[in-house]
Amino acid sequence: MTAQRLNGRDLANQLQTEIAARVSQFIDHTRTAPTLAAVLVGEDAASAVYVRNKRTACKRVGIESRLFLLPKSTSSSELERQIEQLNRDDEVNGILVQLPLPPQIDAPKSLELINPLKDVDAFHPHNVGLLALGRPRFLPCTPHGVLQVLVRSGLSTAGKHVVIVGRSDIVGKPLAMLLSAKDSHLGPEMANATVTLCHSRTKSLADHTRSAEILVAAIGRPQAITAAMVQPGAVVIDVGINRTEQGLVGDVDFDAVAQIASHITPVPGGIGPLTVTMLLENTLHAARLQRIERGLLSE
Ligand code: GUN
């Protein structure tokens, strides 16, 4: 069998067209554009590319973006002052602090300073808590991108065994929470999964992955998921983006796994473009929430 390739780029374009129409309505109504502040600390090449892609996508849908470039030597208190200034600025609706941060910075403390209503990454403990309770304010971008790929490909999760490999705060953990919930903003069919969350200390990893109807790889190790680890007919979602001498590769051995899976996302051009798109969705949502909070917009 040759798997159906789930094209994240096409899907992202389609979603961005829909978001652009909603941004345009928002601007007509409020006379202001939703605005994202992107904070980049240091010179990590990959982070610079991600931030540039995010800003390009903002422009495409009519969201304004502002870039705050801080030197590699920035201290925790300098970053905190920058975040506090962005919290106070009513023109800024979303604050994105690109990770990873340099080692001298206390990253959790800095991220906790972001006003939860401007936390478009959904990293703040308030927003993580709301997600855990099944009433999210913002959906974390990459997990939301995974849900969008599935729903727009007609693949539901209810009753399915989903195996997630990787327990990061950004992907594995929040995705497990979303998929095991009773309902989702996309309906109960896109929740209610039986979720197994595997990680670096999981024993007999292949026994778990082979039992997956939907397998999500979010490990950060190039081509770690081999064909022998995948059940024939499984849906395989590759969240990995690894820079190697061969270029960008995912966490899945694409060529081999595509021979046995029913559906598979490529890298690049799979989940990556959707992560960026979901950030746009969250920035528009943040702009609406802040106007509601100020009594300038009804729900
Ligand atoms: N670094 C890798 N992924 C992400 C993300 O989703 N958001 C931020 N802010 N930094 C990241």
Coordinates of C-alpha atoms and ligand atoms in Angstrom, one line a residue:
M1 CA 0.0 0.0 0.0
T2 CA 1.2 3.5 -0.7
A3 CA 0.0 6.0 1.9
Q4 CA -2.1 9.1 1.0
R5 CA 0.2 12.1 1.6
L6 CA -1.5 14.8 3.7
N7 CA -0.4 18.1 2.3
G8 CA -0.1 20.6 5.1
R9 CA 0.8 23.4 2.8
D10 CA -2.4 23.3 0.8
L11 CA -4.4 22.9 3.9
A12 CA -2.6 25.9 5.5
N13 CA -3.3 28.0 2.5
Q14 CA -7.0 27.1 2.6
L15 CA -7.2 27.9 6.4
Q16 CA -5.3 31.2 5.9
T17 CA -7.8 32.3 3.3
E18 CA -10.6 31.7 5.8
I19 CA -8.7 33.5 8.6
A20 CA -8.0 36.4 6.2
A21 CA -11.7 36.9 5.7
R22 CA -12.3 36.9 9.4
V23 CA -9.4 39.4 10.0
S24 CA -10.9 41.6 7.4
Q25 CA -14.3 41.6 9.1
F26 CA -12.5 42.4 12.4
I27 CA -10.7 45.3 10.9
D28 CA -14.0 46.6 9.3
H29 CA -15.7 46.4 12.7
T30 CA -12.9 47.8 14.9
R31 CA -10.7 49.9 12.6
T32 CA -7.7 48.2 14.0
A33 CA -5.6 45.2 12.8
P34 CA -4.9 42.3 15.2
T35 CA -1.3 42.7 16.2
L36 CA 1.4 40.1 17.1
A37 CA 4.6 41.0 18.9
A38 CA 7.4 38.4 18.2
V39 CA 10.3 38.4 20.6
L40 CA 13.5 36.8 19.3
V41 CA 16.4 36.5 21.7
G42 CA 19.8 35.7 20.2
E43 CA 20.9 34.4 16.8
D44 CA 19.6 30.9 16.6
A45 CA 19.3 30.3 12.8
A46 CA 16.3 28.0 13.0
S47 CA 14.4 30.3 15.4
A48 CA 15.1 33.3 13.0
V49 CA 13.5 31.3 10.2
Y50 CA 10.5 30.3 12.2
V51 CA 9.9 33.9 13.3
R52 CA 10.3 35.1 9.7
N53 CA 7.8 32.5 8.5
K54 CA 5.3 33.5 11.2
R55 CA 5.6 37.2 10.3
T56 CA 5.2 36.5 6.6
A57 CA 2.0 34.5 7.4
C58 CA 0.7 37.4 9.5
K59 CA 1.1 39.8 6.6
R60 CA -0.7 37.4 4.3
V61 CA -3.8 37.4 6.4
G62 CA -3.8 41.1 7.4
I63 CA -2.4 40.7 10.9
E64 CA 0.2 43.3 11.9
S65 CA 3.4 42.0 13.4
R66 CA 6.2 43.7 15.3
L67 CA 9.6 42.2 15.8
F68 CA 11.6 42.7 19.0
L69 CA 15.2 41.5 18.4
L70 CA 17.1 41.2 21.7
P71 CA 20.8 40.3 21.9
K72 CA 22.1 36.8 22.9
S73 CA 23.4 38.3 26.1
T74 CA 19.9 39.5 27.3
S75 CA 19.3 38.9 31.0
S76 CA 16.1 37.5 32.5
S77 CA 15.2 40.9 33.9
E78 CA 15.7 42.6 30.5
L79 CA 13.4 40.1 28.8
E80 CA 10.9 40.5 31.6
R81 CA 10.9 44.3 31.2
Q82 CA 10.2 43.8 27.4
I83 CA 7.3 41.4 28.1
E84 CA 5.8 43.8 30.7
Q85 CA 6.0 46.6 28.2
L86 CA 4.2 44.5 25.6
N87 CA 1.6 43.5 28.2
R88 CA 0.9 47.2 28.8
D89 CA 0.6 48.1 25.1
D90 CA -3.1 47.9 24.2
E91 CA -2.1 47.8 20.5
V92 CA -0.4 44.5 21.0
N93 CA -2.8 41.5 21.1
G94 CA -0.5 38.5 21.0
I95 CA 3.0 38.0 22.5
L96 CA 5.2 35.3 21.1
V97 CA 8.6 34.6 22.7
Q98 CA 10.4 32.3 20.4
L99 CA 12.0 29.2 22.1
P100 CA 14.6 28.1 22.9
L101 CA 15.9 31.0 25.0
P102 CA 19.6 31.4 25.8
P103 CA 20.6 29.5 28.9
Q104 CA 21.0 32.5 31.3
I105 CA 17.3 33.2 30.9
D106 CA 14.8 31.7 33.3
A107 CA 12.4 30.7 30.5
P108 CA 9.4 29.5 32.7
K109 CA 9.5 32.6 34.7
S110 CA 9.5 34.8 31.6
L111 CA 6.7 32.9 29.9
E112 CA 4.6 33.2 33.1
L113 CA 4.8 37.0 32.9
I114 CA 3.0 37.1 29.6
N115 CA -0.6 38.3 30.1
P116 CA -2.6 35.1 29.7
L117 CA -5.0 36.9 27.3
K118 CA -2.1 37.7 25.0
D119 CA -0.5 34.2 25.3
V120 CA -1.0 33.1 21.7
D121 CA 1.3 30.1 22.2
A122 CA -0.9 28.8 25.1
F123 CA 2.2 28.2 27.2
H124 CA 1.1 30.2 30.3
P125 CA 0.1 27.9 33.3
H126 CA -3.4 29.5 33.3
N127 CA -3.9 28.5 29.7
V128 CA -2.4 25.0 30.3
G129 CA -4.7 24.6 33.2
L130 CA -7.8 25.6 31.2
L131 CA -6.8 23.1 28.6
A132 CA -6.3 20.4 31.2
L133 CA -9.9 21.2 32.5
G134 CA -11.3 20.8 29.0
R135 CA -12.2 24.5 28.5
P136 CA -9.2 25.9 26.6
R137 CA -8.9 29.7 26.0
F138 CA -6.2 29.2 23.3
L139 CA -5.3 25.9 21.7
P140 CA -1.6 25.3 21.5
C141 CA -0.5 25.8 17.9
T142 CA 1.1 22.5 16.9
P143 CA -1.5 20.2 18.6
H144 CA -4.2 22.3 17.0
G145 CA -2.4 21.9 13.6
V146 CA -2.5 18.1 14.1
L147 CA -6.3 18.2 14.8
Q148 CA -6.9 20.3 11.7
V149 CA -4.9 17.9 9.5
L150 CA -7.0 15.0 10.8
V151 CA -10.4 16.7 10.6
R152 CA -9.9 18.2 7.2
S153 CA -8.7 14.8 5.9
G154 CA -11.9 13.2 7.2
L155 CA -10.1 11.3 9.9
S156 CA -11.8 11.2 13.3
T157 CA -10.2 10.3 16.6
A158 CA -13.1 9.2 18.8
G159 CA -12.6 5.6 20.0
K160 CA -9.3 5.3 18.2
H161 CA -6.0 4.3 19.8
V162 CA -3.7 7.3 19.4
V163 CA 0.0 6.8 20.3
I164 CA 2.0 9.9 20.8
V165 CA 5.8 9.6 21.0
G166 CA 7.2 12.6 22.9
R167 CA 6.0 14.2 26.1
S168 CA 7.0 17.8 25.5
D169 CA 5.1 20.7 27.0
I170 CA 4.7 22.2 23.5
V171 CA 3.3 19.1 21.6
G172 CA 3.0 15.7 23.3
K173 CA 1.5 16.7 26.6
P174 CA -1.1 19.2 25.3
L175 CA -2.0 16.9 22.4
A176 CA -2.7 14.0 24.8
M177 CA -5.0 16.3 26.8
L178 CA -6.9 17.5 23.7
L179 CA -7.4 14.1 22.2
S180 CA -8.4 12.4 25.4
A181 CA -11.0 15.1 26.3
K182 CA -14.7 14.4 26.0
D183 CA -15.3 17.1 23.4
S184 CA -13.4 19.6 21.3
H185 CA -14.2 22.8 19.4
L186 CA -14.3 20.6 16.3
G187 CA -16.9 18.3 17.9
P188 CA -16.7 15.0 19.9
E189 CA -15.5 13.1 16.9
M190 CA -12.2 15.0 17.1
A191 CA -11.7 14.1 20.8
N192 CA -12.5 10.9 22.8
A193 CA -9.4 9.0 21.7
T194 CA -7.6 6.4 23.9
V195 CA -4.2 8.0 24.2
T196 CA -0.9 6.4 25.0
L197 CA 1.9 8.9 25.7
C198 CA 5.3 7.4 25.1
H199 CA 8.7 9.0 25.9
S200 CA 12.4 8.3 26.2
R201 CA 11.9 6.0 29.2
T202 CA 9.1 3.9 27.6
K203 CA 9.9 0.2 27.5
S204 CA 9.3 -1.8 24.3
L205 CA 8.4 1.4 22.4
A206 CA 7.7 -0.5 19.1
D207 CA 5.1 -2.7 20.9
H208 CA 3.2 0.5 21.7
T209 CA 3.7 2.3 18.4
R210 CA 2.6 -0.9 16.5
S211 CA -0.7 -0.8 18.3
A212 CA -1.5 2.7 17.1
E213 CA -4.3 3.5 14.7
I214 CA -3.0 7.0 14.7
L215 CA 0.7 7.5 15.4
V216 CA 2.1 10.9 16.2
A217 CA 5.8 11.3 16.2
A218 CA 7.0 14.3 18.3
I219 CA 10.4 13.2 19.5
G220 CA 12.9 15.5 17.8
R221 CA 15.1 12.6 16.5
P222 CA 15.5 12.2 12.7
Q223 CA 13.7 9.2 11.2
A224 CA 13.4 7.5 14.6
I225 CA 10.1 5.9 13.6
T226 CA 10.8 3.0 11.2
A227 CA 8.4 0.9 9.2
A228 CA 8.7 -2.0 11.7
M229 CA 7.2 0.3 14.3
V230 CA 4.0 1.1 12.4
Q231 CA 0.8 -1.0 12.0
P232 CA -0.2 -1.5 8.4
G233 CA -3.0 1.0 7.6
A234 CA -2.1 3.4 10.4
V235 CA -2.4 7.2 10.1
V236 CA 1.1 8.7 10.7
I237 CA 1.5 12.3 11.7
D238 CA 5.1 13.6 11.8
V239 CA 5.7 16.6 14.0
G240 CA 9.5 16.5 13.9
I241 CA 11.6 19.1 12.1
N242 CA 15.3 18.0 12.2
R243 CA 18.1 19.8 10.4
T244 CA 20.5 17.2 9.0
E245 CA 23.2 17.1 6.3
Q246 CA 20.4 15.7 4.0
G247 CA 18.3 18.8 4.8
L248 CA 15.1 18.9 6.8
V249 CA 13.8 15.6 7.9
G250 CA 11.0 14.5 10.2
D251 CA 10.9 12.0 13.1
V252 CA 9.5 9.3 10.7
D253 CA 11.4 7.3 8.0
F254 CA 9.0 8.7 5.4
D255 CA 9.8 6.6 2.4
A256 CA 9.6 3.3 4.2
V257 CA 6.6 4.2 6.4
A258 CA 4.7 5.5 3.4
Q259 CA 4.7 2.0 2.0
I260 CA 2.5 0.7 4.9
A261 CA 0.6 3.6 6.4
S262 CA -2.8 4.7 5.1
H263 CA -2.0 8.4 5.5
I264 CA 1.2 10.2 6.3
T265 CA 2.3 13.9 6.7
P266 CA 5.6 14.9 4.9
V267 CA 8.4 17.0 6.3
P268 CA 8.7 19.7 5.2
G269 CA 5.1 20.7 4.1
G270 CA 3.2 18.7 6.7
I271 CA 2.4 20.0 10.3
G272 CA 4.9 23.0 10.1
P273 CA 2.7 25.2 8.0
L274 CA -0.3 24.4 10.2
T275 CA 1.5 25.4 13.4
V276 CA 2.1 28.8 11.9
T277 CA -1.5 29.1 10.7
M278 CA -2.9 28.2 14.2
L279 CA -0.8 31.1 15.6
L280 CA -2.7 33.4 13.3
E281 CA -6.0 32.0 14.5
N282 CA -4.9 32.6 18.1
T283 CA -3.8 36.2 17.4
L284 CA -7.2 37.0 15.9
H285 CA -8.9 35.2 18.9
A286 CA -6.7 37.2 21.3
A287 CA -7.7 40.5 19.7
R288 CA -11.3 39.6 20.0
L289 CA -11.0 38.5 23.7
Q290 CA -9.2 41.7 24.6
R291 CA -11.9 43.9 23.1
I292 CA -14.6 41.8 24.8
E293 CA -12.6 42.3 28.1
R294 CA -12.6 46.1 27.6
G295 CA -16.3 46.1 26.8
L296 CA -15.7 47.1 23.2
L297 CA -17.1 44.0 21.5
S298 CA -19.9 41.6 22.5
E299 CA -19.4 37.9 22.4
Ligands
GUN1 N1 10.0 26.9 19.4 C1 9.6 25.7 18.8 N2 8.3 25.6 18.7 C2 7.8 26.8 19.2 C3 6.5 27.3 19.3 O1 5.4 26.7 19.0 N3 6.4 28.5 19.9 C4 7.5 29.2 20.3 N4 7.3 30.4 20.9 N5 8.7 28.8 20.2 C5 8.8 27.5 19.6

